Amino acid sequence: MAGTGRMMAVPAERLTDRVSIGVLVSLVPVSLLDEVIRVSGCADRRRRALPARLVIYYVLALCLLADHNYDQVMRILLDGLSWRSRGSRAWERAPSASAISRARARVGSDPLRVLFERMAGPLAEPGAPVARYRGLRLLSLDGTALDVPESEENSAFGYPGDAARFPQVRVFAVAEEGSHALVDATFGSSAVAERVLAGRLLRCLRPGTLLAAPAGAWSPDLVRRAARTGTDLLLELPGPPGSSAGDVLADGTRLCEIAGVPFRVVPTLARGALATTLTDPVRAPAAELAARYAGRWTFDDALTWMRPGWHGRGTVLRSRNPDMVVQEIWALLCVYQAMRALTCQAGPSRWCACRWAEFAAGESPTKRLSQ
């Protein structure tokens, strides 16, 4: 299979694969794709064997059916679409690999980026306790590195070290706790610093939220910028706080300032210390904060949840040129969000709400985040 760096047995086509295509079309309806195609300006100007709508479904299916090769994915997609539409249209043969490549290049990555922007956002109901802490919506920021197939074009992404075998792309996201839905995401080459990527995600922060972030994802400048958004912070400390110790509180925590922002340092057995802008120990007990941080959403776990055996340090992408890598990453994020929505739909009705019609109507993630 392309992108794995070694030969693998191709699994046989299964009925469940066709069902998966049906579920994908239900979660990402045609009306939503038509809106995305219109907004991104990639509408077909003439009748094509591989229209933009089908190409977008195909790129999504590549991520959903990661253990199948390109030709198999197209056959399963076409069969699944025919099966779901009760045979109203049938394809005598699947398009060639070269035709698929040309169609992907023609559509580009913008429609997948716009699709993710439409789908991204919290899924938990405003009152769901698993997504809230003391009235604040819980968010986590985390990142991972995805290997991409080695090629002359993909070398532009850079290698994370001299001994690295594959070029890498760094991906960062903010996710809602409880539902684990993605609120926002961004990515760049391995040369882009983690804090630069984390800084792009400050755009999704709003008052009434509590953001948990690992030590490598923030800097004093990011602390100041994040504090100005009105969100509260729960940060892992890479070392001692940036200024002299302040008052020691009754629960053993102490007050300090980091980058001019008032913080409270919470010692933990597992990680040394956390720092939070929730400075009142009555409102936010130290043990609760430590437990919340220990159980936060992480990107590598999210990829493993999507596809058992995947992880953020292995080759999980297929595309052999940068434009298609970007397209594939946006598709991967879309598929992850769709699967989270499916999980929410299967859960208790009072726990999550999946309003896909609102995505098609263009409602912004930040509007839903403020609810």
Coordinates of C-alpha atoms in Angstrom, one line a residue:
M1 CA 0.0 0.0 0.0
A2 CA 1.3 3.4 -0.9
G3 CA 3.0 5.3 1.9
T4 CA 3.9 2.4 4.2
G5 CA 7.4 1.8 2.9
R6 CA 6.9 -2.0 2.6
M7 CA 4.6 -4.4 0.8
M8 CA 1.4 -5.4 2.6
A9 CA -1.3 -7.8 1.9
V10 CA -4.4 -6.1 0.5
P11 CA -7.5 -7.1 2.5
A12 CA -10.5 -8.4 0.7
E13 CA -13.5 -6.1 0.1
R14 CA -16.1 -6.5 2.9
L15 CA -19.8 -5.6 3.2
T16 CA -18.9 -3.5 6.2
D17 CA -16.7 -1.3 4.0
R18 CA -19.8 -0.5 1.9
V19 CA -21.7 0.2 5.1
S20 CA -18.9 2.5 6.2
I21 CA -19.3 4.5 2.9
G22 CA -23.0 4.8 3.6
V23 CA -22.3 6.1 7.1
L24 CA -19.8 8.6 5.7
V25 CA -22.3 10.0 3.3
S26 CA -24.8 10.3 6.1
L27 CA -22.4 12.2 8.3
V28 CA -21.1 14.3 5.4
P29 CA -24.2 14.9 3.3
V30 CA -24.2 15.9 -0.3
S31 CA -25.8 19.3 0.6
L32 CA -22.8 20.0 2.8
L33 CA -20.3 19.1 0.1
D34 CA -22.2 21.2 -2.5
E35 CA -21.9 24.2 -0.1
V36 CA -18.2 23.5 0.4
I37 CA -17.6 23.2 -3.3
R38 CA -19.4 26.5 -3.9
V39 CA -17.5 28.4 -1.2
S40 CA -14.1 27.0 -2.3
G41 CA -14.7 27.8 -5.9
C42 CA -14.0 24.3 -7.3
A43 CA -17.3 23.7 -8.9
D44 CA -17.1 21.6 -12.1
R45 CA -17.5 23.8 -15.2
R46 CA -18.3 20.8 -17.4
R47 CA -19.6 17.3 -16.9
R48 CA -16.8 15.0 -15.6
A49 CA -16.4 11.3 -15.0
L50 CA -14.9 12.3 -11.6
P51 CA -16.9 15.3 -10.4
A52 CA -15.6 17.4 -7.4
R53 CA -18.2 15.9 -5.1
L54 CA -17.0 12.3 -5.8
V55 CA -13.4 13.3 -5.5
I56 CA -14.0 14.8 -2.0
Y57 CA -15.8 11.6 -0.9
Y58 CA -12.9 9.6 -2.3
V59 CA -10.2 11.5 -0.3
L60 CA -12.3 11.1 2.8
A61 CA -12.7 7.4 2.0
L62 CA -8.9 7.1 1.7
C63 CA -8.6 8.0 5.4
L64 CA -11.6 5.9 6.4
L65 CA -10.3 2.8 4.6
A66 CA -6.7 3.1 5.5
D67 CA -5.9 -0.6 5.0
H68 CA -7.0 -0.6 1.4
N69 CA -5.1 0.6 -1.7
Y70 CA -6.1 3.4 -4.0
D71 CA -8.0 1.3 -6.5
Q72 CA -9.8 -0.7 -3.9
V73 CA -10.9 2.4 -2.1
M74 CA -12.4 3.8 -5.3
R75 CA -14.2 0.5 -6.1
I76 CA -15.6 0.3 -2.6
L77 CA -16.7 4.0 -2.8
L78 CA -18.5 3.5 -6.1
D79 CA -20.1 0.3 -5.0
G80 CA -21.1 1.8 -1.7
L81 CA -22.7 4.9 -3.3
S82 CA -24.6 2.6 -5.7
W83 CA -25.7 0.3 -2.9
R84 CA -26.8 3.2 -0.8
S85 CA -28.8 4.8 -3.6
R86 CA -30.4 1.3 -4.3
G87 CA -28.5 0.8 -7.5
S88 CA -29.8 4.1 -9.1
R89 CA -26.3 4.4 -10.7
A90 CA -23.7 1.8 -11.3
W91 CA -20.1 2.1 -12.6
E92 CA -19.0 -0.6 -15.0
R93 CA -15.3 0.0 -14.0
A94 CA -13.4 2.2 -11.6
P95 CA -11.4 5.1 -12.9
S96 CA -7.7 4.6 -13.5
A97 CA -5.1 5.6 -11.0
S98 CA -3.8 8.4 -13.2
A99 CA -7.4 9.8 -13.7
I100 CA -7.8 9.8 -9.9
S101 CA -4.5 11.6 -9.4
R102 CA -5.5 14.3 -11.9
A103 CA -8.9 14.7 -10.3
R104 CA -7.4 15.1 -6.8
A105 CA -5.0 17.7 -8.1
R106 CA -7.8 19.6 -9.9
V107 CA -9.9 19.7 -6.7
G108 CA -7.0 20.6 -4.5
S109 CA -7.0 21.0 -0.7
D110 CA -9.2 24.1 -0.2
P111 CA -12.6 22.2 -0.3
L112 CA -11.3 19.8 2.4
R113 CA -10.1 22.7 4.5
V114 CA -13.5 24.5 4.1
L115 CA -15.2 21.2 5.0
F116 CA -13.2 20.9 8.2
E117 CA -14.1 24.5 9.1
R118 CA -17.7 23.6 8.6
M119 CA -17.5 20.5 10.7
A120 CA -15.2 21.6 13.5
G121 CA -16.6 22.7 16.8
P122 CA -17.8 21.3 20.1
L123 CA -20.4 18.6 20.1
A124 CA -21.3 18.3 23.8
E125 CA -24.5 19.8 25.0
P126 CA -23.9 23.0 27.1
G127 CA -24.9 21.2 30.3
A128 CA -23.0 18.0 29.7
P129 CA -20.8 17.4 32.9
V130 CA -18.2 15.4 31.0
A131 CA -17.3 18.5 28.9
R132 CA -17.5 21.0 31.8
Y133 CA -15.5 21.9 34.9
R134 CA -17.1 24.3 37.4
G135 CA -19.1 26.0 34.7
L136 CA -16.2 26.2 32.2
R137 CA -16.1 24.3 28.9
L138 CA -13.0 22.0 29.0
L139 CA -10.6 22.2 26.1
S140 CA -7.3 20.5 25.4
L141 CA -4.5 21.6 23.1
D142 CA -2.1 19.0 21.8
G143 CA 0.0 18.1 18.8
T144 CA 1.6 15.2 17.0
A145 CA 3.9 14.5 14.0
L146 CA 2.8 12.6 11.0
D147 CA 5.3 10.9 8.7
V148 CA 4.7 11.3 5.0
P149 CA 6.0 9.1 2.2
E150 CA 9.6 9.9 1.2
S151 CA 9.8 11.6 -2.2
E152 CA 11.7 14.5 -3.7
E153 CA 8.6 16.7 -3.5
N154 CA 7.7 15.7 0.1
S155 CA 11.3 16.5 1.3
A156 CA 10.1 20.1 1.4
F157 CA 8.3 19.2 4.7
G158 CA 11.7 18.6 6.2
Y159 CA 13.1 15.8 8.4
P160 CA 12.9 16.1 12.2
G161 CA 16.4 14.8 12.7
D162 CA 19.5 13.5 10.9
A163 CA 18.4 9.9 11.5
A164 CA 14.8 10.4 10.5
R165 CA 13.7 8.2 7.6
F166 CA 10.6 10.1 6.5
P167 CA 9.7 13.8 6.2
Q168 CA 7.2 14.9 8.8
V169 CA 4.2 17.3 9.2
R170 CA 3.4 18.7 12.6
V171 CA -0.3 18.9 13.4
F172 CA -1.8 20.8 16.4
A173 CA -5.5 20.9 17.5
V174 CA -7.8 22.1 20.2
A175 CA -10.4 19.5 21.2
E176 CA -13.4 19.5 23.5
E177 CA -13.1 17.2 26.5
G178 CA -15.9 14.7 26.8
S179 CA -16.8 14.5 23.2
H180 CA -13.2 14.8 22.0
A181 CA -14.5 16.8 19.1
L182 CA -12.0 19.1 17.3
V183 CA -12.7 22.8 17.8
D184 CA -9.8 24.0 15.5
A185 CA -6.6 22.6 13.9
T186 CA -3.6 23.7 12.0
F187 CA -0.4 22.1 10.7
G188 CA 3.0 22.9 9.1
S189 CA 6.3 21.4 8.2
S190 CA 8.7 19.9 10.7
A191 CA 10.6 23.2 10.7
V192 CA 7.6 25.1 12.1
A193 CA 8.0 25.4 15.9
E194 CA 5.3 23.8 18.1
R195 CA 4.6 27.2 19.7
V196 CA 4.0 28.8 16.4
L197 CA 1.3 26.2 15.6
A198 CA -0.2 26.5 19.0
G199 CA -0.3 30.3 18.6
R200 CA -2.5 29.9 15.5
L201 CA -5.1 28.1 17.6
L202 CA -5.6 31.0 20.0
R203 CA -8.2 32.3 17.5
C204 CA -10.7 29.7 18.8
L205 CA -10.4 30.6 22.5
R206 CA -13.3 32.5 24.2
P207 CA -14.3 33.4 27.8
G208 CA -16.0 30.6 29.7
T209 CA -13.4 28.0 28.7
L210 CA -10.5 26.2 30.4
L211 CA -7.6 25.2 28.2
A212 CA -5.2 22.5 29.2
A213 CA -1.9 22.5 27.3
P214 CA 1.4 20.6 27.6
A215 CA 4.7 22.2 28.5
G216 CA 6.1 22.4 24.9
A217 CA 3.1 24.1 23.5
W218 CA 3.3 27.5 25.2
S219 CA 5.7 30.4 25.9
P220 CA 5.4 33.6 27.9
D221 CA 4.2 35.4 24.8
L222 CA 1.5 32.8 24.2
V223 CA 0.4 33.0 27.9
R224 CA -0.1 36.7 27.5
R225 CA -2.0 36.4 24.3
A226 CA -4.1 33.5 25.6
A227 CA -5.0 35.4 28.7
R228 CA -6.3 38.3 26.6
T229 CA -8.9 36.0 25.0
G230 CA -10.6 35.6 28.4
T231 CA -10.0 31.9 28.6
D232 CA -8.6 30.3 31.7
L233 CA -5.5 28.2 31.4
L234 CA -4.2 24.9 32.9
L235 CA -0.6 24.5 31.8
E236 CA 2.1 21.9 32.5
L237 CA 5.2 23.7 33.8
P238 CA 8.5 22.8 32.0
G239 CA 10.4 24.1 35.1
P240 CA 10.1 26.6 37.9
P241 CA 7.7 29.5 37.4
G242 CA 9.0 32.6 35.8
S243 CA 9.0 34.9 38.9
S244 CA 9.6 34.6 42.6
A245 CA 7.2 32.6 44.7
G246 CA 4.1 34.3 46.0
D247 CA 1.8 33.5 48.8
V248 CA 1.4 29.9 49.9
L249 CA -2.3 29.0 50.1
A250 CA -4.0 26.7 52.6
D251 CA -4.2 23.8 50.2
G252 CA -0.4 23.9 49.5
T253 CA -0.6 25.7 46.2
R254 CA 1.0 29.1 45.8
L255 CA 0.5 32.2 43.8
C256 CA 2.9 33.6 41.2
E257 CA 3.1 35.5 38.0
I258 CA 4.0 34.1 34.6
A259 CA 4.5 36.6 31.8
G260 CA 2.7 39.2 34.0
V261 CA -0.4 37.0 34.3
P262 CA -1.5 35.9 37.8
F263 CA -1.2 32.1 38.2
R264 CA -1.5 29.5 40.9
V265 CA 1.0 26.6 41.0
V266 CA -0.4 23.2 41.7
P267 CA 2.1 20.5 42.6
T268 CA 1.4 17.0 41.3
L269 CA 3.1 13.7 42.0
A270 CA 3.2 12.6 38.4
R271 CA 4.2 15.7 36.5
G272 CA 5.9 18.0 39.0
A273 CA 3.6 21.1 38.8
L274 CA 0.8 22.7 36.9
A275 CA -0.1 26.4 36.6
T276 CA -3.6 27.7 36.4
T277 CA -5.2 31.1 36.1
L278 CA -7.9 29.7 38.4
T279 CA -6.3 31.3 41.5
D280 CA -9.1 30.5 44.0
P281 CA -8.5 27.1 45.6
V282 CA -12.1 26.9 46.7
R283 CA -13.4 27.3 43.2
A284 CA -10.8 25.0 41.7
P285 CA -9.3 22.4 44.2
A286 CA -5.8 21.3 43.4
A287 CA -6.7 17.6 43.3
E288 CA -9.5 18.2 40.7
L289 CA -7.2 20.2 38.5
A290 CA -4.5 17.5 38.6
A291 CA -7.1 14.9 37.7
R292 CA -8.5 16.9 34.9
Y293 CA -5.1 17.5 33.4
A294 CA -4.1 13.8 33.7
G295 CA -7.2 12.8 31.7
R296 CA -7.0 15.4 29.0
W297 CA -7.4 14.7 25.3
T298 CA -4.2 13.9 23.4
F299 CA -3.6 13.7 19.7
D300 CA -1.8 10.4 19.5
D301 CA -4.6 8.7 21.4
A302 CA -7.1 10.3 19.0
L303 CA -5.3 8.7 16.0
T304 CA -5.1 5.4 17.7
W305 CA -8.8 5.6 18.5
M306 CA -9.6 6.3 14.8
R307 CA -7.6 3.3 13.5
P308 CA -6.2 0.8 16.0
G309 CA -2.5 0.5 15.4
W310 CA -2.0 4.0 14.1
H311 CA 0.1 6.4 16.1
G312 CA 1.7 9.8 15.6
R313 CA 5.2 8.5 15.0
G314 CA 4.4 6.2 12.1
T315 CA 3.7 6.6 8.4
V316 CA 0.0 7.1 8.2
L317 CA -0.3 9.2 5.1
R318 CA -0.2 8.1 1.5
S319 CA 0.3 11.2 -0.7
R320 CA 3.6 11.7 -2.5
N321 CA 3.5 15.4 -3.1
P322 CA 2.9 18.3 -0.7
D323 CA -0.4 19.5 -2.2
M324 CA -2.0 16.1 -1.8
V325 CA -0.5 15.7 1.7
V326 CA -2.2 18.9 2.7
Q327 CA -5.5 17.6 1.1
E328 CA -5.1 14.3 2.9
I329 CA -4.5 15.9 6.3
W330 CA -7.6 18.0 6.1
A331 CA -9.5 14.9 5.1
L332 CA -8.1 13.0 8.0
L333 CA -9.3 15.7 10.4
C334 CA -12.7 15.7 8.8
V335 CA -13.1 11.9 9.1
Y336 CA -12.0 12.1 12.7
Q337 CA -14.7 14.7 13.4
A338 CA -17.3 12.7 11.6
M339 CA -16.5 9.6 13.7
R340 CA -16.7 11.6 16.9
A341 CA -20.1 12.9 15.8
L342 CA -21.2 9.3 15.2
T343 CA -20.1 8.3 18.6
C344 CA -22.0 11.2 20.1
Q345 CA -25.1 10.2 18.2
A346 CA -24.9 6.7 19.6
G347 CA -24.6 8.1 23.2
P348 CA -27.2 9.4 25.6
S349 CA -29.3 12.0 23.9
R350 CA -28.7 14.5 26.7
W351 CA -24.9 14.2 26.4
C352 CA -24.1 15.3 22.9
A353 CA -25.9 17.2 20.1
C354 CA -24.8 16.7 16.5
R355 CA -26.3 19.5 14.4
W356 CA -24.9 18.8 10.9
A357 CA -27.4 21.0 9.2
E358 CA -25.9 24.0 11.0
F359 CA -22.5 23.0 9.5
A360 CA -23.9 23.1 6.0
A361 CA -25.5 26.5 6.8
G362 CA -22.0 27.8 7.6
E363 CA -22.3 28.4 11.4
S364 CA -18.9 29.1 12.8
P365 CA -17.2 27.0 15.4
T366 CA -16.6 30.0 17.6
K367 CA -20.3 30.7 17.8
R368 CA -21.0 27.2 19.0
L369 CA -18.1 27.4 21.4
S370 CA -19.7 30.4 23.1
Q371 CA -22.9 28.5 23.9

